[in-house]
mmCIF file of C-alpha atoms and ligand atoms in Angstrom:
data_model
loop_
_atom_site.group_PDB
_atom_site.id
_atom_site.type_symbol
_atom_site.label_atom_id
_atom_site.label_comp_id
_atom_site.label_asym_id
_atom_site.label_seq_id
_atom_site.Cartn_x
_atom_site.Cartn_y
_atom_site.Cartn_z
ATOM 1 C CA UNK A 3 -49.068 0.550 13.988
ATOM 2 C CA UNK A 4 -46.306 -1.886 14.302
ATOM 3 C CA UNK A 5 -43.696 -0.330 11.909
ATOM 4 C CA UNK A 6 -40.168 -2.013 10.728
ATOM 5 C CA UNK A 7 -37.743 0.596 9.844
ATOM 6 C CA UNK A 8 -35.458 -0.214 7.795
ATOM 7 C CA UNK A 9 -32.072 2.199 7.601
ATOM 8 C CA UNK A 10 -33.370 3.940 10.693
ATOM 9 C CA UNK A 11 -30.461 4.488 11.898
ATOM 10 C CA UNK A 12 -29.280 6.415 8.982
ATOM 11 C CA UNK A 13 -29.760 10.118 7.611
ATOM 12 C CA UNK A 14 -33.304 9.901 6.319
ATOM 13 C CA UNK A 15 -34.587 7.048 8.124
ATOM 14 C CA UNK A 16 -33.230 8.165 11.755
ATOM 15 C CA UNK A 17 -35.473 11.501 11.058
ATOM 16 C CA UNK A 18 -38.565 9.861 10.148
ATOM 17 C CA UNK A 19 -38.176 7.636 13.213
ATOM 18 C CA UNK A 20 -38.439 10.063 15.507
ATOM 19 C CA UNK A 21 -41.350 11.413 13.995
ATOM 20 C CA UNK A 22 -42.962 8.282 13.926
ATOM 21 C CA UNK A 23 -42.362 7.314 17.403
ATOM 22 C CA UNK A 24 -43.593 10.882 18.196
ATOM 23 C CA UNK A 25 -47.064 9.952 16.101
ATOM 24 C CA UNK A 26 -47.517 7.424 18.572
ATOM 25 C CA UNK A 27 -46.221 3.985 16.116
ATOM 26 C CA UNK A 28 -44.385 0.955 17.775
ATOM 27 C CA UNK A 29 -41.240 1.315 15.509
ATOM 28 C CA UNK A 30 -38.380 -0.895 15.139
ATOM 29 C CA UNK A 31 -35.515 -0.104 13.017
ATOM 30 C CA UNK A 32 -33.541 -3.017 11.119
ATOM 31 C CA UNK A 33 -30.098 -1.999 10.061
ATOM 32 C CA UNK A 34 -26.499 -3.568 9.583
ATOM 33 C CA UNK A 35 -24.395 -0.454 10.419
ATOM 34 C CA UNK A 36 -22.544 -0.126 7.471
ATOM 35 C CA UNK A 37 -23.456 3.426 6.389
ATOM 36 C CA UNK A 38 -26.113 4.038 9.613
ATOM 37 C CA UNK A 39 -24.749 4.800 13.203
ATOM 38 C CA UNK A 40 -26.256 3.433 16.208
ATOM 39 C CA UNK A 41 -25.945 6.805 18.224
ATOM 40 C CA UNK A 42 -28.883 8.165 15.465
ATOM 41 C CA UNK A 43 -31.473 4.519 16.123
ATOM 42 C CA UNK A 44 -33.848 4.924 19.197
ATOM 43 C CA UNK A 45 -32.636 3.808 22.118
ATOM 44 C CA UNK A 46 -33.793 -0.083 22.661
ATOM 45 C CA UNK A 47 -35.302 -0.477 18.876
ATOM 46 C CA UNK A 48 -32.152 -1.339 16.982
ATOM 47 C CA UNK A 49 -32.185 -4.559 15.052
ATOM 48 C CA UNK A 50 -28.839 -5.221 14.085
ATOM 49 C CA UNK A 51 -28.952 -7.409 10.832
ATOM 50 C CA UNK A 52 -28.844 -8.023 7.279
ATOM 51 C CA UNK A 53 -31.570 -7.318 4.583
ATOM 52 C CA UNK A 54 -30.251 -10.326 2.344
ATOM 53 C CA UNK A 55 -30.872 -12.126 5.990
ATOM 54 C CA UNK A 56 -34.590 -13.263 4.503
ATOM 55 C CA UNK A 57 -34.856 -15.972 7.563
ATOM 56 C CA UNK A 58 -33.993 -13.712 10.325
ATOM 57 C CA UNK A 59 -35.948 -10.493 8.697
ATOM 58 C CA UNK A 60 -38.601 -12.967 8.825
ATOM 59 C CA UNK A 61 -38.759 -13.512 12.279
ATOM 60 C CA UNK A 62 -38.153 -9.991 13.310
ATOM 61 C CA UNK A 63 -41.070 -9.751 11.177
ATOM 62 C CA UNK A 64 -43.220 -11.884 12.858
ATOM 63 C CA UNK A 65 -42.005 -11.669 16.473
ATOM 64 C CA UNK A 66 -42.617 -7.752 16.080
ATOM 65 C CA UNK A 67 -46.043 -8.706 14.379
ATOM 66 C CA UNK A 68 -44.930 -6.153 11.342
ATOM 67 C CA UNK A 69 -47.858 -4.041 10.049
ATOM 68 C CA UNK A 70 -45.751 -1.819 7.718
ATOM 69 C CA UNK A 71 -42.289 -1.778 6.517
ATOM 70 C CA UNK A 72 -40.508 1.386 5.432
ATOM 71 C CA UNK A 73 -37.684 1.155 3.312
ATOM 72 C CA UNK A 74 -34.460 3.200 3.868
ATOM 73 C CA UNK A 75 -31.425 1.123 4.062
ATOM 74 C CA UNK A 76 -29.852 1.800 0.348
ATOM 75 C CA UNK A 77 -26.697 3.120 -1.036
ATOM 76 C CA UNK A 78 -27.195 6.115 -2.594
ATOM 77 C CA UNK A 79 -24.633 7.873 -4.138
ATOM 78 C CA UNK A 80 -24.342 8.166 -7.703
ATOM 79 C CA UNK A 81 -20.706 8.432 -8.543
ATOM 80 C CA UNK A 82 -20.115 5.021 -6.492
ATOM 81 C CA UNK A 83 -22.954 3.586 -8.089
ATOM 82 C CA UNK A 84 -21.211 4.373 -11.423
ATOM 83 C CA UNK A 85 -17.824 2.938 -10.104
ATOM 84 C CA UNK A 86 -19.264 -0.074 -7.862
ATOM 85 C CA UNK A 87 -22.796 -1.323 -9.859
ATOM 86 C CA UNK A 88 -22.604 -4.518 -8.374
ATOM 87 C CA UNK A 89 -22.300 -3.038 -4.758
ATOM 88 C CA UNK A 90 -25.197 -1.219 -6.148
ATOM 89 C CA UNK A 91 -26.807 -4.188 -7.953
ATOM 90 C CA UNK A 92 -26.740 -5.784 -4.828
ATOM 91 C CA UNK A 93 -27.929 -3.885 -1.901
ATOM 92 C CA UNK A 94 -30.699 -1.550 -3.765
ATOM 93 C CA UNK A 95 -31.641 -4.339 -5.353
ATOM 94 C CA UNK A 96 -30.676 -8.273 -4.867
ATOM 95 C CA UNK A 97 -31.270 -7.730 -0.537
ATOM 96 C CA UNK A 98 -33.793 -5.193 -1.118
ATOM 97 C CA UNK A 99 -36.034 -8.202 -3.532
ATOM 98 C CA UNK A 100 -35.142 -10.216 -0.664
ATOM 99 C CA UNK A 101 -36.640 -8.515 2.151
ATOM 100 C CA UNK A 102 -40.007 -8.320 -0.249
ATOM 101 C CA UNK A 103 -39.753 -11.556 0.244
ATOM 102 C CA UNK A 104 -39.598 -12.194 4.040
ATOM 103 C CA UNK A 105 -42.320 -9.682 3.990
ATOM 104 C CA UNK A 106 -44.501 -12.270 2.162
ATOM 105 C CA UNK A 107 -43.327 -15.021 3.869
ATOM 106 C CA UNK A 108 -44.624 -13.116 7.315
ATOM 107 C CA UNK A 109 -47.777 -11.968 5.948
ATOM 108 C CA UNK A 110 -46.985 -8.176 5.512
ATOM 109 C CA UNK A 111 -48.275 -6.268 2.755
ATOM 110 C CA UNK A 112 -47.766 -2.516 3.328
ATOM 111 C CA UNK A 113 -44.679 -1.060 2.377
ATOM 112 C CA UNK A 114 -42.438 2.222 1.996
ATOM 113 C CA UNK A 115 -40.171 2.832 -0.328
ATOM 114 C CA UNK A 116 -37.366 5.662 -0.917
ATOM 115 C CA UNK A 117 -37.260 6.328 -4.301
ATOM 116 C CA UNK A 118 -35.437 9.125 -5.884
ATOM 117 C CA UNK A 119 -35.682 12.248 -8.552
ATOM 118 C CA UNK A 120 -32.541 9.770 -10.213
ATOM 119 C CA UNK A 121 -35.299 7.727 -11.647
ATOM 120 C CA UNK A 122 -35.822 10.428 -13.824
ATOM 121 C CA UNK A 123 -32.572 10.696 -15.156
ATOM 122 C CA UNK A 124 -32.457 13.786 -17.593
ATOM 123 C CA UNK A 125 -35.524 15.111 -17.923
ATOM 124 C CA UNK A 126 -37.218 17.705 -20.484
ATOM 125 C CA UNK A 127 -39.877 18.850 -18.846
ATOM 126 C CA UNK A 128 -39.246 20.911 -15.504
ATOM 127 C CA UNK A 129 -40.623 20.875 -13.003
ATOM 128 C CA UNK A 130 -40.698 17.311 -13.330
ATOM 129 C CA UNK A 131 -44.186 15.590 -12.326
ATOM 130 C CA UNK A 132 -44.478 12.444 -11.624
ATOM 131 C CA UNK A 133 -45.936 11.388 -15.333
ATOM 132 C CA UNK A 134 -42.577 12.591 -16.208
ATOM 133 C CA UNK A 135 -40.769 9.555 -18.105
ATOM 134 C CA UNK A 136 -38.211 8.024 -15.609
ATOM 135 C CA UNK A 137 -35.101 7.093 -17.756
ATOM 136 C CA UNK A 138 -32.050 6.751 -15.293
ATOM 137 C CA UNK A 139 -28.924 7.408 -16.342
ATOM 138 C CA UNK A 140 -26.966 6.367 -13.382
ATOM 139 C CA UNK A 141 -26.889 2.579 -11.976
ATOM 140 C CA UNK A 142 -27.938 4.284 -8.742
ATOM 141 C CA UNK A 143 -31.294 5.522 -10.435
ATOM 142 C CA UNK A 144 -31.718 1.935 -12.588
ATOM 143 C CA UNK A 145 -31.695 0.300 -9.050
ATOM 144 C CA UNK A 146 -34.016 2.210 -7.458
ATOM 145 C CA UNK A 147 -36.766 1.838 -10.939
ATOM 146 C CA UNK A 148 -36.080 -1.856 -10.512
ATOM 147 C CA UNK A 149 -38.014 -1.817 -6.897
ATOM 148 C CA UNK A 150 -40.660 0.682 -8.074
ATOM 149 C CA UNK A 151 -41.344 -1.679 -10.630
ATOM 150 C CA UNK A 152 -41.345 -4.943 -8.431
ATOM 151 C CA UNK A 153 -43.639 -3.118 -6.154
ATOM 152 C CA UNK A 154 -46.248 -2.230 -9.171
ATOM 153 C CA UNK A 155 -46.029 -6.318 -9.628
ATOM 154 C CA UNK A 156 -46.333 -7.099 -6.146
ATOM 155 C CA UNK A 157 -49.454 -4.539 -5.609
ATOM 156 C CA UNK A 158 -50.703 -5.845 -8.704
ATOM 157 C CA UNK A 159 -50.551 -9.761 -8.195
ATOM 158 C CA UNK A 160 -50.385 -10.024 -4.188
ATOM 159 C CA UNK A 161 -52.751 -7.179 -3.039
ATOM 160 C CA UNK A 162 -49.534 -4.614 -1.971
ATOM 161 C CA UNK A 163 -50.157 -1.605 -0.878
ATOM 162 C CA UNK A 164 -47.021 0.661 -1.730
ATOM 163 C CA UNK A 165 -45.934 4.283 -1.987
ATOM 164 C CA UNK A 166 -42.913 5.143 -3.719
ATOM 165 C CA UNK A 167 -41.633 8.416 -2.669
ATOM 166 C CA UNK A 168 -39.235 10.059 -4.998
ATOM 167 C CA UNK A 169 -37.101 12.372 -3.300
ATOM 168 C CA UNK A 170 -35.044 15.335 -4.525
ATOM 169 C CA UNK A 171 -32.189 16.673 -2.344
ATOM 170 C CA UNK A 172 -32.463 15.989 1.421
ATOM 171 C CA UNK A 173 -30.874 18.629 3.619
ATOM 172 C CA UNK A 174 -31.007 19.996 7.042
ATOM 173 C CA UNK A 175 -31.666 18.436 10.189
ATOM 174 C CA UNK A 176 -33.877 17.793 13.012
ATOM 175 C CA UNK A 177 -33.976 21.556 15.074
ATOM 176 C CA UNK A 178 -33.292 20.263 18.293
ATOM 177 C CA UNK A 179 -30.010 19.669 16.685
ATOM 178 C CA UNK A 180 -28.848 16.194 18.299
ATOM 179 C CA UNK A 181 -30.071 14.407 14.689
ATOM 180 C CA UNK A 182 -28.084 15.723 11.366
ATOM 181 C CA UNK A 183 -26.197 14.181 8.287
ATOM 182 C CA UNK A 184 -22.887 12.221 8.932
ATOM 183 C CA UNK A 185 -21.686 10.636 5.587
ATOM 184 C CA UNK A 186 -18.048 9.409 5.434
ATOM 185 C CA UNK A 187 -16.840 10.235 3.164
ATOM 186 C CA UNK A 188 -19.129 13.299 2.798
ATOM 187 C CA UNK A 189 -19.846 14.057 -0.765
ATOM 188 C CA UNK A 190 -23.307 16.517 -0.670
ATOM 189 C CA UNK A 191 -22.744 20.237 -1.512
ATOM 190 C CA UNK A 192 -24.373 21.910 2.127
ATOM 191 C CA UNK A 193 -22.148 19.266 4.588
ATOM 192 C CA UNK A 194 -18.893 20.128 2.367
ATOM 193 C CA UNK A 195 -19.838 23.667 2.397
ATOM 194 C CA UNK A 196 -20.445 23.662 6.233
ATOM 195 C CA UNK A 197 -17.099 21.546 6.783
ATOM 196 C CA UNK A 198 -15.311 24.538 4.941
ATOM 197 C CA UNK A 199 -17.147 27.456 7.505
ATOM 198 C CA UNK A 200 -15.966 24.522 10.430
ATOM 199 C CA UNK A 201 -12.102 24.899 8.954
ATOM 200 C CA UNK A 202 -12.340 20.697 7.972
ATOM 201 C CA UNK A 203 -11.722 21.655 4.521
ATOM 202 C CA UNK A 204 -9.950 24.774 2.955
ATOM 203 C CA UNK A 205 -12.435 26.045 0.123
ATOM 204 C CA UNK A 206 -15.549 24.389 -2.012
ATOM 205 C CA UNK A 207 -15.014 23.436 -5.734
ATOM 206 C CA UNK A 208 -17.864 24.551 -7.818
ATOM 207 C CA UNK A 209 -18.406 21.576 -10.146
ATOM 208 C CA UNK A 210 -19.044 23.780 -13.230
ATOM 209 C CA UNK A 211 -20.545 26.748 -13.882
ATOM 210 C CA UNK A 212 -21.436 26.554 -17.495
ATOM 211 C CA UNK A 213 -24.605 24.677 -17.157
ATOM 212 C CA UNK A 214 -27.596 26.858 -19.040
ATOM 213 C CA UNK A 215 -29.083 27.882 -15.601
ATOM 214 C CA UNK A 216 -29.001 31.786 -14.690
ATOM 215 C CA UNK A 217 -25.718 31.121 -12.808
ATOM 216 C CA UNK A 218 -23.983 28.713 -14.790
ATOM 217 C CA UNK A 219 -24.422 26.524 -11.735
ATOM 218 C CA UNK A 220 -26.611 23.484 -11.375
ATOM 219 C CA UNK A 221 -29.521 24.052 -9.670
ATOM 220 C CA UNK A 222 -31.675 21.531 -7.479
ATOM 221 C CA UNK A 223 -34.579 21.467 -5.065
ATOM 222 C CA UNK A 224 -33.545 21.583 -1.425
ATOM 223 C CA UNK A 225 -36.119 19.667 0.731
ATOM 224 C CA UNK A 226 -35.856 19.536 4.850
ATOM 225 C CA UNK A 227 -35.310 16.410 5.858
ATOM 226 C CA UNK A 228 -38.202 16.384 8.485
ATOM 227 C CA UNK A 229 -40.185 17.436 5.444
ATOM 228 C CA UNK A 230 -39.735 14.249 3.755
ATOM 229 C CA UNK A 231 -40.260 11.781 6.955
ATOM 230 C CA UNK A 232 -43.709 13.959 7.458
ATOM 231 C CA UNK A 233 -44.504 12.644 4.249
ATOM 232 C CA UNK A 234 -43.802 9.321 5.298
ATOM 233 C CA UNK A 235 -45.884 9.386 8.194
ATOM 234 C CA UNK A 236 -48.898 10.421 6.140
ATOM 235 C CA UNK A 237 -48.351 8.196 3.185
ATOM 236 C CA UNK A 238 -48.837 5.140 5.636
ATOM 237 C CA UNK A 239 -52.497 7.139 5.650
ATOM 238 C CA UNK A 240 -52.897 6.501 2.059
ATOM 239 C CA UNK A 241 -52.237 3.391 1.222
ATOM 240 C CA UNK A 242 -54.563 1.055 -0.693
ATOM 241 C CA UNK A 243 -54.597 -2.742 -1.429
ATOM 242 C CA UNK A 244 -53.524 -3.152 -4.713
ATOM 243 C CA UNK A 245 -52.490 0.042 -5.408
ATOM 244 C CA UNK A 246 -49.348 2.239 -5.583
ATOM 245 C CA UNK A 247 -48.692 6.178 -4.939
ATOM 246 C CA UNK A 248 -45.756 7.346 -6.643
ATOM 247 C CA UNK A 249 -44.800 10.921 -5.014
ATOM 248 C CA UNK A 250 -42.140 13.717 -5.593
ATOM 249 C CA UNK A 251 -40.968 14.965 -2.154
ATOM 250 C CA UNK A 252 -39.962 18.911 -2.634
ATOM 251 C CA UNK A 253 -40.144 22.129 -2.295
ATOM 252 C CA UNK A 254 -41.139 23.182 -6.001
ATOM 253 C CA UNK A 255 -38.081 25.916 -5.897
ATOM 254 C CA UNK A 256 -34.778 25.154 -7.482
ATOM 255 C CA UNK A 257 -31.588 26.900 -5.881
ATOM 256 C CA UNK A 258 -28.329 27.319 -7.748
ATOM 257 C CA UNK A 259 -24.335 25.850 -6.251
ATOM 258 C CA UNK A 260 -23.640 29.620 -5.944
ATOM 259 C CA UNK A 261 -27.144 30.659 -3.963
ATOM 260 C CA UNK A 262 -26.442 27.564 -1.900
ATOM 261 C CA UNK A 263 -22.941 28.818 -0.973
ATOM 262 C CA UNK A 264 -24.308 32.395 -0.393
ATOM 263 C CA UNK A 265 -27.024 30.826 1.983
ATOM 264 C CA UNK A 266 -24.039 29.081 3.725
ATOM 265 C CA UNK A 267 -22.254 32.118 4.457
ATOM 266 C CA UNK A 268 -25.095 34.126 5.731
ATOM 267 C CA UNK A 269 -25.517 31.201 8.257
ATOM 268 C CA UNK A 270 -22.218 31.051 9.089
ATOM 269 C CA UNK A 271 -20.640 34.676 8.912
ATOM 270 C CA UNK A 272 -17.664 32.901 7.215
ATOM 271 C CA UNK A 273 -16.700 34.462 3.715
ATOM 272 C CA UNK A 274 -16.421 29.875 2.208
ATOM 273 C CA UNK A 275 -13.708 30.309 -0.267
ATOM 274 C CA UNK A 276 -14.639 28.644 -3.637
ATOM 275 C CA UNK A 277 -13.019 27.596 -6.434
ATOM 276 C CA UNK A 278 -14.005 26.610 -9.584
ATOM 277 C CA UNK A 279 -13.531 23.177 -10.679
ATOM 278 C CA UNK A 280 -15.195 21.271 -14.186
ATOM 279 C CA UNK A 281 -18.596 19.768 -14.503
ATOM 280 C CA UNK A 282 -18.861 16.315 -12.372
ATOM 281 C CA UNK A 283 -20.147 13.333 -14.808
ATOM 282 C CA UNK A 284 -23.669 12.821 -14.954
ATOM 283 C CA UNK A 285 -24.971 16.075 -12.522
ATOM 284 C CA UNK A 286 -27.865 17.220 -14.893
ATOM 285 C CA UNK A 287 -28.299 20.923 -15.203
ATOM 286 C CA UNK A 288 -31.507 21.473 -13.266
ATOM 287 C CA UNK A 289 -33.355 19.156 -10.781
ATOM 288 C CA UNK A 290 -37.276 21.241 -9.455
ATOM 289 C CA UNK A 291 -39.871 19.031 -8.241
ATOM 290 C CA UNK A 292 -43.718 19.510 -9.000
ATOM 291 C CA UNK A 293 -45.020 18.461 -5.732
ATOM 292 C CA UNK A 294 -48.323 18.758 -6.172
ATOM 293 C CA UNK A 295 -49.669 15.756 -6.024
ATOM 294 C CA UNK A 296 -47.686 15.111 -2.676
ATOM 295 C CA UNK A 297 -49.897 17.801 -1.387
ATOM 296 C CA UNK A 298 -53.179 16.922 -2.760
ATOM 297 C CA UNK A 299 -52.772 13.030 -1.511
ATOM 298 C CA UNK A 300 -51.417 13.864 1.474
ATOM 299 C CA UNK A 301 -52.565 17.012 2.480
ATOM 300 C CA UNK A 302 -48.816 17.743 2.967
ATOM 301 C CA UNK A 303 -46.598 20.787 2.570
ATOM 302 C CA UNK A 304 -43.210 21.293 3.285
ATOM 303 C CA UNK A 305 -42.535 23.570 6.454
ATOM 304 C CA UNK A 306 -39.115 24.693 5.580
ATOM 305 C CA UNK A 307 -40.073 26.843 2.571
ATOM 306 C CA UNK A 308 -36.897 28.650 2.209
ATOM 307 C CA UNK A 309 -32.953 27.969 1.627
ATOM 308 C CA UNK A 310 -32.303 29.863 4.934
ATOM 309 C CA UNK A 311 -34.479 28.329 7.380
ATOM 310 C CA UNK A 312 -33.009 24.615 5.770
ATOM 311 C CA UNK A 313 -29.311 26.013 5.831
ATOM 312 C CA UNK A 314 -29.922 27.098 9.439
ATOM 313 C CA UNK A 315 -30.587 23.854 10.648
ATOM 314 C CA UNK A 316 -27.940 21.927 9.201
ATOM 315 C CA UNK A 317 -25.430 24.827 10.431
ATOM 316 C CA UNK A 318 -27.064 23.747 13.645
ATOM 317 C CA UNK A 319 -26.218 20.238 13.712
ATOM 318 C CA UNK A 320 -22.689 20.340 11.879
ATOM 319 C CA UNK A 321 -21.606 23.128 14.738
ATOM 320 C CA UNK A 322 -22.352 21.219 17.377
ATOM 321 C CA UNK A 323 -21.436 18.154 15.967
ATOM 322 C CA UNK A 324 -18.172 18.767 13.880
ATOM 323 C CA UNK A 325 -17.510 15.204 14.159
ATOM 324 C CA UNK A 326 -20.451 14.314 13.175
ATOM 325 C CA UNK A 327 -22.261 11.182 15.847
ATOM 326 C CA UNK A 328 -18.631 10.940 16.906
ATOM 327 C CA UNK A 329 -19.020 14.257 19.010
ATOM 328 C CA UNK A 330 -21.429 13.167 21.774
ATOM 329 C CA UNK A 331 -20.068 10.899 24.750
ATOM 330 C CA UNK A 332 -23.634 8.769 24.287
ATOM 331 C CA UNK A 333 -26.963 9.620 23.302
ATOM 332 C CA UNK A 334 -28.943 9.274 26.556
ATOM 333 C CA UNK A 335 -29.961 12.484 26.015
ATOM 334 C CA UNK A 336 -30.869 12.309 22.198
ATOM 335 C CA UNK A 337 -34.588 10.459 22.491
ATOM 336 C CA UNK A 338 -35.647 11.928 26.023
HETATM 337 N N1 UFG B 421 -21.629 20.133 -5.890
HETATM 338 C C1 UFG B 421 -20.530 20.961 -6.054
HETATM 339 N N2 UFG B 421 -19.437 20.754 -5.262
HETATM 340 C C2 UFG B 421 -19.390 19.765 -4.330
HETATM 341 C C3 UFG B 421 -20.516 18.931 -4.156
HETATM 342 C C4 UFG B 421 -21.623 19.137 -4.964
HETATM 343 O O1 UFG B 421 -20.532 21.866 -6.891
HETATM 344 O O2 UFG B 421 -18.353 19.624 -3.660
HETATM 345 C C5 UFG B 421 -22.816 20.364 -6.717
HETATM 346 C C6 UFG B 421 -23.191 19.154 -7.571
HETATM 347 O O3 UFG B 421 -22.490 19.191 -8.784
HETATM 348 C C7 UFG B 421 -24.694 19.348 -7.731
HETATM 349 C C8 UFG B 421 -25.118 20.037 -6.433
HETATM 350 O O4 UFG B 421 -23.913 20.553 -5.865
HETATM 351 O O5 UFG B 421 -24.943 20.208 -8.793
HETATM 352 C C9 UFG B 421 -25.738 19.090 -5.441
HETATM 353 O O6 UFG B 421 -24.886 17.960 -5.285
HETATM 354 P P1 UFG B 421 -25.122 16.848 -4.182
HETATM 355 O O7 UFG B 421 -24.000 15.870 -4.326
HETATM 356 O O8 UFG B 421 -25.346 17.478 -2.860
HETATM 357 O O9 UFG B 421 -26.501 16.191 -4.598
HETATM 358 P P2 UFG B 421 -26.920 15.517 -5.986
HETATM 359 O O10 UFG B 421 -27.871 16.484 -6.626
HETATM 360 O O11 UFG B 421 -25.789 15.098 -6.809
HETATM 361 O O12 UFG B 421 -27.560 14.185 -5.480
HETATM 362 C C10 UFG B 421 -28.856 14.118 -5.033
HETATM 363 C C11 UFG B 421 -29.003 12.966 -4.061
HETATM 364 C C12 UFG B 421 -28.830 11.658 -4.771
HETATM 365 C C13 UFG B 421 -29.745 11.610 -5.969
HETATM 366 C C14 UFG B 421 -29.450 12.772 -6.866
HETATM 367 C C15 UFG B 421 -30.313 12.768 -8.088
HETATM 368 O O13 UFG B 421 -28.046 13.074 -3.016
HETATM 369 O O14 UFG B 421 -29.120 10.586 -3.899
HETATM 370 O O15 UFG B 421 -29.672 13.972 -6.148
HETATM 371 O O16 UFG B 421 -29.728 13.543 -9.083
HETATM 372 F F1 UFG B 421 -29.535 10.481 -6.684
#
């Protein structure tokens, strides 16, 4: 299938490229650079452009006769999205309307979306399912309900096909190591923790520990970023005219700030001085997918079942990439 990637070239999307291309798709990745890096896009597929860019996403559209578009290219961090809504406001959801459009205006009706456990907000009920009431509290989270909900419209009056996939926290990296995380600036617990064992960074500061979880510490569900592009690939398996799937992406185990930084240090063999610092605004206490109806629909499970094997791969990549992309020469050798 003729896929558009949007984002490809950044954390999540440049992942499920790869394993798209490897499934035998014609992908082509559209992205503007900002956050993405060229270095992660395969070689000879990078559009560079605009989402908001509805005439020329159009054409790309049509000159790449466009089966199925996946949807990656978002901001996505929550304390920017609480200092910078309208950056927010904007990208996850002004350009993202936008390229819904040029998809209608080319004909294409299948899409991909990268939703997110911040749709939930705060919820009661652990682990959360997918019934679970989705009640943001961030403008990050409000952006991304805003596109679920277009795309229930859009199934609903034009015949979509959709699949919403909610992710909890990405992590790791490819294990050939020459695809990994490279946020600047970085603000995810395992890539500070690993800058700390690479001496980029002195210690880690605990935001809180007097959250009701068994450590104090928040805890969250870890999920392998090849995990979640898997998923990807077989979602595009399961789509339905006029219908939508709306999917948690994890592991179904929740792991403590302090079990994270103990996973980090058997990794690493470095002792990761910590301090403590207070809560950060709007981290809820504990974050556990039920994933369950990922794996019924798609007959998927995760393959990195454990903290270690997930910490182990992005030790992997931030080793041998300390700069992050920045660290190779050129990527000839990245896509052979
Ligand atoms: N943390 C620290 N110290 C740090 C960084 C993080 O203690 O220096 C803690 C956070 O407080 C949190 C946990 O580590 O409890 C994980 O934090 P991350 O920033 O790595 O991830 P988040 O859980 O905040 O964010 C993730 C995704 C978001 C998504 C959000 C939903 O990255 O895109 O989950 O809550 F919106």
């Amino acid at each position: 299938m003729n896929i558009l990637v949007t984002g490809g070239a950044g954390y999540v999307g440049s992942h499920a490229c790869r394993v798209l291309a490897r499934a035998g798709h014609e992908v082509w990745i559209y992205d503007n650079l900002s956050r993405g890096h060229a270095a992660a896009a395969l070689p000879g597929r990078l559009i560079v452009g605009e989402l908001a860019d509805r005439k020329f996403l159009t054409d790309v559209l049509r000159e790449k006769q466009i089966a199925a578009v996946m949807h990656f290219a978002a901001f996505a961090l929550v304390n920017e999205s609480v200092t910078d809504p309208a950056l927010y406001y904007a990208n996850n959801v002004t350009a993202a309307l936008s390229l819904l459009e040029a998809m209608r205006a080319a004909g294409v009706s299948k899409f991909i979306f990268s939703s997110t456990t911040a749709t939930y907000g705060e919820p009661q009920q652990m682990p959360i399912a997918e019934d679970c009431p989705q009640q943001p509290i961030n403008p990050y989270g409000f952006t991304k309900l805003v596109i679920e909900h277009a795309l229930a419209d859009y199934a609903c009056a034009y015949d979509w096909s959709y699949a919403a996939l909610r992710y909890f926290n990405a992590a790791g990296a490819t294990p050939e190591g020459d695809l990994g995380e490279d946020h600047t600036p970085e603000s995810h617990l395992i890539p500070i923790v690993l800058q700390v064992a690479l001496g980029q960074r002195d210690q880690i500061t605990i935001f809180g520990d007097d959250y009701p979880t068994p450590d104090g510490t928040c805890v969250r569900d870890y999920i392998h970023v090849d995990d979640l592009a898997t998923a990807h690939l077989k979602a595009l398996d399961k789509l339905i005219p006029g219908q939508g799937l709306q999917l948690n992406l994890g592991t179904g185990r929740g792991h403590s700030v302090r079990e994270v930084l103990d996973a980090c240090r058997r990794a690493t063999g470095h002792p990761i001085p910590e301090q403590l610092g207070p809560r950060r605004a709007g981290d809820p206490p504990v974050l556990v997918a039920d994933s369950r109806r990922a794996q019924r629909e798609l007959a998927w499970r995760p393959q990195y079942e454990d903290l270690d094997s997930i910490v182990a791969t992005a030790w992997n990549w931030h080793r041998t990439h300390p700069q992050g992309y920045e660290s190779d020469s050129g990527n000839s050798a990245r896509w052979a």
